[in-house]
XYZ file of C-alpha atoms in Angstrom:
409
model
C -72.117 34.077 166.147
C -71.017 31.676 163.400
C -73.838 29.834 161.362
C -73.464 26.663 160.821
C -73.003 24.976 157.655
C -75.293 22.550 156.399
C -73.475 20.981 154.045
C -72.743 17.750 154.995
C -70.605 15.795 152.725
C -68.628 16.607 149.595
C -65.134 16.550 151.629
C -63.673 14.948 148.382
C -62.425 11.743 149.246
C -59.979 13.460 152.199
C -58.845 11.755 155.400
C -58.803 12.717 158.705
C -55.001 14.160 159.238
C -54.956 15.112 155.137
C -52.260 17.567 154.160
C -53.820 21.179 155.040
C -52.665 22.518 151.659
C -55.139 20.575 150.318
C -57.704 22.414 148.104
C -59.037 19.365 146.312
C -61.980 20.827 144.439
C -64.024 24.060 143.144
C -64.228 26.581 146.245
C -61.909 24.096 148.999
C -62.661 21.368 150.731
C -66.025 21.842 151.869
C -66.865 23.895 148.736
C -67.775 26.718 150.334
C -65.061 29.388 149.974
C -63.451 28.797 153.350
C -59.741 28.737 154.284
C -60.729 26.739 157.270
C -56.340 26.101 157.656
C -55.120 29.316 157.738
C -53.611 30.847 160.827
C -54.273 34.721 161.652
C -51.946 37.185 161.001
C -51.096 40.852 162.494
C -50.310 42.112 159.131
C -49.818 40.966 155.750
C -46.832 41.707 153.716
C -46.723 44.910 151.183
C -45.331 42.383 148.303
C -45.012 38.659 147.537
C -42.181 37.088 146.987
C -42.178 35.182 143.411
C -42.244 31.078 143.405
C -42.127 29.340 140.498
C -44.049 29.854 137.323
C -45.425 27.749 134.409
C -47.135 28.323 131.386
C -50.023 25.850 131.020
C -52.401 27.215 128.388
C -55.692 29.127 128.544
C -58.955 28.999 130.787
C -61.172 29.512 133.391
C -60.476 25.945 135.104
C -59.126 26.571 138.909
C -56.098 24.822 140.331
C -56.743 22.238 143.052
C -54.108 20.818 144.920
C -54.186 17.368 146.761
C -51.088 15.143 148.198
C -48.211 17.772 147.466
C -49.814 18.045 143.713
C -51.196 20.883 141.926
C -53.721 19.567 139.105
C -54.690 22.154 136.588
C -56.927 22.103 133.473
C -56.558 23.795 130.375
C -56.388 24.735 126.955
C -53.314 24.336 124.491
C -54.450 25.345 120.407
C -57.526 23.152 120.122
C -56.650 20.023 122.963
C -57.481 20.170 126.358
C -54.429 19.400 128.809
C -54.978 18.079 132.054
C -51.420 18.135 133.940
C -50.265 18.037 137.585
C -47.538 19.447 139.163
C -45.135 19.423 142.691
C -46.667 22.053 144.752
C -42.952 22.787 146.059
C -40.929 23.404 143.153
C -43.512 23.739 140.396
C -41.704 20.806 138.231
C -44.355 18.938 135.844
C -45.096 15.375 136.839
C -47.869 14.566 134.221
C -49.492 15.967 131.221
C -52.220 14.396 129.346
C -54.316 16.016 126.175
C -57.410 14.937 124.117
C -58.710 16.755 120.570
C -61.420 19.473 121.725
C -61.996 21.600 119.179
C -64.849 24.233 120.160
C -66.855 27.327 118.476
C -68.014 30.170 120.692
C -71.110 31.926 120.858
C -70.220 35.089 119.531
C -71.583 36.784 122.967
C -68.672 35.302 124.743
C -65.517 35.225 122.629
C -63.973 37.678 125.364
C -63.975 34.413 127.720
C -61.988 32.281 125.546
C -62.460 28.673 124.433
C -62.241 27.379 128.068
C -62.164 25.030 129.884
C -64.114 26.776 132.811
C -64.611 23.396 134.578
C -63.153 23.386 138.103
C -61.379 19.449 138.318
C -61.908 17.510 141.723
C -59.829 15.263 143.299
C -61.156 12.498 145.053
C -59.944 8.632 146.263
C -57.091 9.357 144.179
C -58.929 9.540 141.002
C -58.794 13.106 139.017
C -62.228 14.142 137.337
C -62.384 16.684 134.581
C -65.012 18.487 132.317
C -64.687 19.959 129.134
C -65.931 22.953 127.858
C -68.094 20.730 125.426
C -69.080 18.343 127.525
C -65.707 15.311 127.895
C -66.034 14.231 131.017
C -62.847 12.693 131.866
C -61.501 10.064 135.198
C -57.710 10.474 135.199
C -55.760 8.446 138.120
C -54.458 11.188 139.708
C -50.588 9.383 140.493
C -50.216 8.612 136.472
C -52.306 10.698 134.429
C -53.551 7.335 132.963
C -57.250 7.641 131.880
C -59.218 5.604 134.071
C -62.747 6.297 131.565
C -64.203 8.803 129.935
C -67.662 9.708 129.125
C -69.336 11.849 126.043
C -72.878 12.779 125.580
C -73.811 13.069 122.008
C -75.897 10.032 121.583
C -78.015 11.285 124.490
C -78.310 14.670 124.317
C -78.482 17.287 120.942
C -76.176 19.431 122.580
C -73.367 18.175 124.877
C -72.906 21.655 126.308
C -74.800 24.769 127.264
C -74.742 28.244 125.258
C -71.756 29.666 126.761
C -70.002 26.210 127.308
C -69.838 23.831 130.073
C -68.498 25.762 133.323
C -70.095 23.648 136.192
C -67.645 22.032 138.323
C -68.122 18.324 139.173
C -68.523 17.203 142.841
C -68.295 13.784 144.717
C -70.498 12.484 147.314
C -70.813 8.802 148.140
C -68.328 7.100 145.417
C -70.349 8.992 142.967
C -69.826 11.931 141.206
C -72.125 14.784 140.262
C -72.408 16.311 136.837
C -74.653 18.136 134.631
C -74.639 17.565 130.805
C -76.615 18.190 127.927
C -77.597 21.616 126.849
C -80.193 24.114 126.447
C -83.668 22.770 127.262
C -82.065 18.978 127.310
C -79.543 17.956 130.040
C -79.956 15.456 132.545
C -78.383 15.927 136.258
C -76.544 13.170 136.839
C -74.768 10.715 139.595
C -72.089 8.470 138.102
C -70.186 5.487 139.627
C -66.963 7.398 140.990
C -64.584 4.281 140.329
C -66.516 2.732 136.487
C -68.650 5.693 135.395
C -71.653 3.856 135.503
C -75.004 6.044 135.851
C -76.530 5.609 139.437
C -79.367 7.996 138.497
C -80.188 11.003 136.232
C -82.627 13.854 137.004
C -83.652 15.499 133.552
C -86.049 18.128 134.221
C -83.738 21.234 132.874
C -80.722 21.866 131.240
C -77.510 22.708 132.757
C -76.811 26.477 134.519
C -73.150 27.635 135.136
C -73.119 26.722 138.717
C -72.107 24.147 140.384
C -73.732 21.269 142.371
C -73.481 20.936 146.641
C -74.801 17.852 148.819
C -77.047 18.983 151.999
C -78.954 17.291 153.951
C -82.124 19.020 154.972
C -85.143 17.979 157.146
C -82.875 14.200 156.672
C -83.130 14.005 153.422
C -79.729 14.092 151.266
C -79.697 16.324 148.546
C -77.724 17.804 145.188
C -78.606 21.504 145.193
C -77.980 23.368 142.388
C -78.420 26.143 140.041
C -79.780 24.666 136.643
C -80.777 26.711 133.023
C -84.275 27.974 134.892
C -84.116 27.234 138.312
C -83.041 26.499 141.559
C -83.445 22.766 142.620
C -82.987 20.322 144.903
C -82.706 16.572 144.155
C -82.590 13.417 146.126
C -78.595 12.300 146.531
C -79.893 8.661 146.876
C -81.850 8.151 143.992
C -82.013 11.456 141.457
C -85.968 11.993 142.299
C -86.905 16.026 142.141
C -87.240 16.893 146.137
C -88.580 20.737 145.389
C -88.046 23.430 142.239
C -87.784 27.147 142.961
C -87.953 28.971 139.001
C -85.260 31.260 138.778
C -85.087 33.177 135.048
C -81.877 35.298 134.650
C -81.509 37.251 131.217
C -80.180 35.219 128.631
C -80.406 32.104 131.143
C -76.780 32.675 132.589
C -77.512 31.381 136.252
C -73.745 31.067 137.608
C -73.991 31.524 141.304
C -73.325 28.352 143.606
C -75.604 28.547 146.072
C -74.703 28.561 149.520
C -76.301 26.250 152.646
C -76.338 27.180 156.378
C -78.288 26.775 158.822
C -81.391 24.983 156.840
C -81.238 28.091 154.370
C -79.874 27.960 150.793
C -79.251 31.331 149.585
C -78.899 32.076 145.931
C -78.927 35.214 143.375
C -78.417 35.723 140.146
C -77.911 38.801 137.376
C -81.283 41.120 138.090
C -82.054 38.884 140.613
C -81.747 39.641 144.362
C -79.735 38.037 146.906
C -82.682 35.673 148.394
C -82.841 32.955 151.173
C -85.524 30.630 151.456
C -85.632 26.988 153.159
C -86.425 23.548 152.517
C -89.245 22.531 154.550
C -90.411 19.141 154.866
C -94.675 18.392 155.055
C -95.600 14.679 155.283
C -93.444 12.517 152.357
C -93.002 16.161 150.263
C -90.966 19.118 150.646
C -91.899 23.069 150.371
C -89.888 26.174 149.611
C -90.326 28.863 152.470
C -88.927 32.302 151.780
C -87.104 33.461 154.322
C -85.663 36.781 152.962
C -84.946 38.764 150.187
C -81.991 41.424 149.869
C -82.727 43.637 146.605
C -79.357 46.231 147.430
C -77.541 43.323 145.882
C -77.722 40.678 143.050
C -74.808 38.055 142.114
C -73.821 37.908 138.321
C -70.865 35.215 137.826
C -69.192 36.193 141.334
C -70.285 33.544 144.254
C -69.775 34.918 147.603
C -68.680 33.414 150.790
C -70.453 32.826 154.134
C -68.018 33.579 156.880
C -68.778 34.501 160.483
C -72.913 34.816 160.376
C -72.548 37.035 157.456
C -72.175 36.695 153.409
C -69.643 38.735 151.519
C -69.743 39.285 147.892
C -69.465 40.933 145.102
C -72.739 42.233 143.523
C -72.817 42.966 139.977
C -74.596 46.694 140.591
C -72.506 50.233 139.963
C -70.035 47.933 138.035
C -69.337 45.947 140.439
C -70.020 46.386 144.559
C -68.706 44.687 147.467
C -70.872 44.238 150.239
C -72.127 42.155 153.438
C -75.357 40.532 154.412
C -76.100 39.170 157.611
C -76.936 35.825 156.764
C -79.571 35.334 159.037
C -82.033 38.126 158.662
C -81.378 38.927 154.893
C -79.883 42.995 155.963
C -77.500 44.894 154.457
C -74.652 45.519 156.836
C -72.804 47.340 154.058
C -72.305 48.377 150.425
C -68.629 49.036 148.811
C -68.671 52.208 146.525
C -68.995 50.457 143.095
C -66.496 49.877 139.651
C -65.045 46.907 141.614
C -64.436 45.196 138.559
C -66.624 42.881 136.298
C -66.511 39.512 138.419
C -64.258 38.249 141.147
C -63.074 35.030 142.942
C -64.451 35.638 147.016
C -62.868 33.355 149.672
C -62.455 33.623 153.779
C -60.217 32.512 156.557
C -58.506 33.631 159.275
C -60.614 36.895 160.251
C -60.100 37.999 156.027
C -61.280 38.230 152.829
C -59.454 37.215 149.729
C -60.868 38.891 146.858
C -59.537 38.287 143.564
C -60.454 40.055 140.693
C -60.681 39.956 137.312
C -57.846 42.952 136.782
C -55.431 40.772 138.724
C -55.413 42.588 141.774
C -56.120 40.684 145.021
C -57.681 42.420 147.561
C -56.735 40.885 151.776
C -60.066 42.838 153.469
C -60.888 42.255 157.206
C -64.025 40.336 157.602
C -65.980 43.124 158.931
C -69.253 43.520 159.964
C -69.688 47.457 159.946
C -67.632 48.642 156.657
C -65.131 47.173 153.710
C -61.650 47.564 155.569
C -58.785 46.489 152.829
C -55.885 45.581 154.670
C -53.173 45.233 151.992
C -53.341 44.999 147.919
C -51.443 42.950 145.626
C -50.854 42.951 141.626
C -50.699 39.382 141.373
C -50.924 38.931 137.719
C -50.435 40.780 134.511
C -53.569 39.493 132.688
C -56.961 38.582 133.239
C -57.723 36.180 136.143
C -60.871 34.601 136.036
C -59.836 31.426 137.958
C -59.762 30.979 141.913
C -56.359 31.132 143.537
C -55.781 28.429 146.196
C -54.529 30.408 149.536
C -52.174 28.880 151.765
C -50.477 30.191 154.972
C -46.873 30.753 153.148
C -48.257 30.900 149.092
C -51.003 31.558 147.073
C -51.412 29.983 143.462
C -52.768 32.087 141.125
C -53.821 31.150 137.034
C -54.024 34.337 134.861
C -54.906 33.589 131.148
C -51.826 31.311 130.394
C -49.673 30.529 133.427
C -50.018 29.644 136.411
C -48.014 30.799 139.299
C -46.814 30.468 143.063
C -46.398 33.614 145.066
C -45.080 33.390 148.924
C -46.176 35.240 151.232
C -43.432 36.181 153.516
């Protein structure tokens, strides 16, 4: 049986009919991991066949692609470079930079000076977020900057510890950010087309995850992961609907939560995969727990909900694929372990696209009894920490300077 999702909104601006390429924001259309276009296949192919290529500069920042476009966000020397591309040939159409110098914490030079910020596309506007908090509205035809918003006046930090790496959404004409930093950040709804604040929730700072719309019990709300906790907020209005604490050693909660079926299921680093649901008593909402998986715990790796049951990659024996059913909270199974430090999970077609952090991406029947790869692929020389965008003739994938298309033939 397939659950079904409760996430209501956060299509990203697309029309009914839109190009099915389209992968217009952080985790797909429906941010939830799932290549909803893709046709089944007998077999996959031993090798892909190489596209084009283009260096575009460092980061963590996924491509999205909307319209026959590929947008991607980056780093060149100390400017961030927002650029998009033709999908078919992989000639540059528009680049655009800004000054954004930025000092790492020392506990995370091995991740680069970002961006980690996943753009959306949306209405034809582009929406970007810097690793130190520039939030950006770029027409997505032109490159022209349509406004731009910093935080410094408002907040004593414009960023979190590790830099920003939540990915915007949209929702309504408005779009949903966090900013500020430790202990001081304010979750926030902005006018999609001027910028304007609609409302701002600032009970925490910003997490590492990113934001989803649901509606539970009828009420509309941003779920997300922030510094300490896992909340839910009114969409309408900003007002706190419930607060669940969630504590993760040195406050690195990075795991977008999924929604289905009236549950929200989250994790994070020593923390179990756990599913609990918003309830609603009289005007105010509870939390109940629903169930609580301790065999595995998310670290920077969200998983996918495909098919009744979550796959993932738990951050135990050095990394551990496994499956949940999503229903009951039980282990189905548990890979062998040294998977690889964190990896990019997405679903489709009866598979399981699993990119890692090595390079190596992993097709894997969506199985309920045991991890089955089907077929391997070295689909980068260095380090990928971004999502690739899977098609049903290419996949994109960004390693730590270019960003290629590979067809799958």
């Amino acid at each position: 049986m397939r659950l079904a999702l409760g996430v209501l909104v956060l299509t990203a601006g697309l029309a009914a009919g839109a190009d099915v390429a389209d992968w217009p924001q952080w985790r797909g259309p429906l941010r939830d991991g799932l290549v909803s276009a893709l046709k089944p296949r007998a077999s996959w192919p031993e090798t892909l066949a190489p596209g084009w290529k283009l260096k575009v500069g460092t980061g963590h920042s996924s491509p999205v692609v909307s319209g026959g476009r590929v947008y991607q966000f980056s780093r060149e020397a100390e400017s961030e470079v927002v650029r998009a591309i033709d999908l078919a040939s992989g000639r540059e159409l528009w680049r655009q930079s800004y000054p954004a110098p930025y000092e790492m914490n020392p506990a995370a030079t091995g991740h680069g000076k970002g961006p980690k910020s996943t753009p959306v596309v949306a209405d034809g506007r582009l929406y970007t977020f810097g690793i130190s908090g520039t939030f950006s509205a770029w027409d997505a035809a032109s490159g022209r900057l349509l406004w731009r918003k910093t935080f410094e006046r408002s907040h004593k930090s414009t960023s979190p510890e590790f830099g920003v790496a939540m990915s915007p959404a949209v929702s309504r004409g408005r779009v949903i950010v966090h900013v500020g930093g430790s202990n001081d950040g304010a979750l926030m709804a902005l006018d999609a087309a001027s910028g304007a604040t609609a409302w701002e929730w600032k009970g925490d700072g910003p997490g590492y995850a990113s934001p989803l719309v649901a509606t539970f019990d009828g009420v509309e709300q941003v779920v997300t992961q922030t510094q300490n906790a896992l909340v839910g907020v009114a969409a309408a209005d900003g007002a706190l609907v419930w607060k669940e604490p969630l504590r993760t050693p040195y406050e690195q909660n990075s795991v977008t939560p999924l929604v289905a079926s009236g549950l929200v299921v989250y994790s994070g680093l020593d923390a179990p995969l756990r599913a609990v649901r918003p309830v609603k008593k009289g005007e105010a909402f509870t939390l109940a727990s629903v169930w609580s998986n301790p065999d595995v715990g998310c670290y920077m790796s969200t998983p996918v909900l495909y098919d009744g049951r979550i796959y993932g990659l738990s951050h135990k024996k050095k990394g551990q694929w496994f499956a949940v059913d999503a229903a009951s909270g039980r282990t189905l199974w548990l890979g062998e372990g040294r998977a690889g430090e964190n990896a990019a999970v997405l679903a489709g077609a009866g598979a399981l696209f699993l990119l890692d952090t090595s390079g190596a991406l992993t097709v894997a029947a969506a199985d309920a009894t045991a991890f089955r790869p089907l077929r391997k692929w070295t689909v980068a020389s260095s380090a990928t920490w971004a999502h690739p965008v899977v098609m049903d003739d290419a996949i994109l994938v960004k390693d730590v300077e270019t960003l290629a298309l590979l067809r799958i033939r």
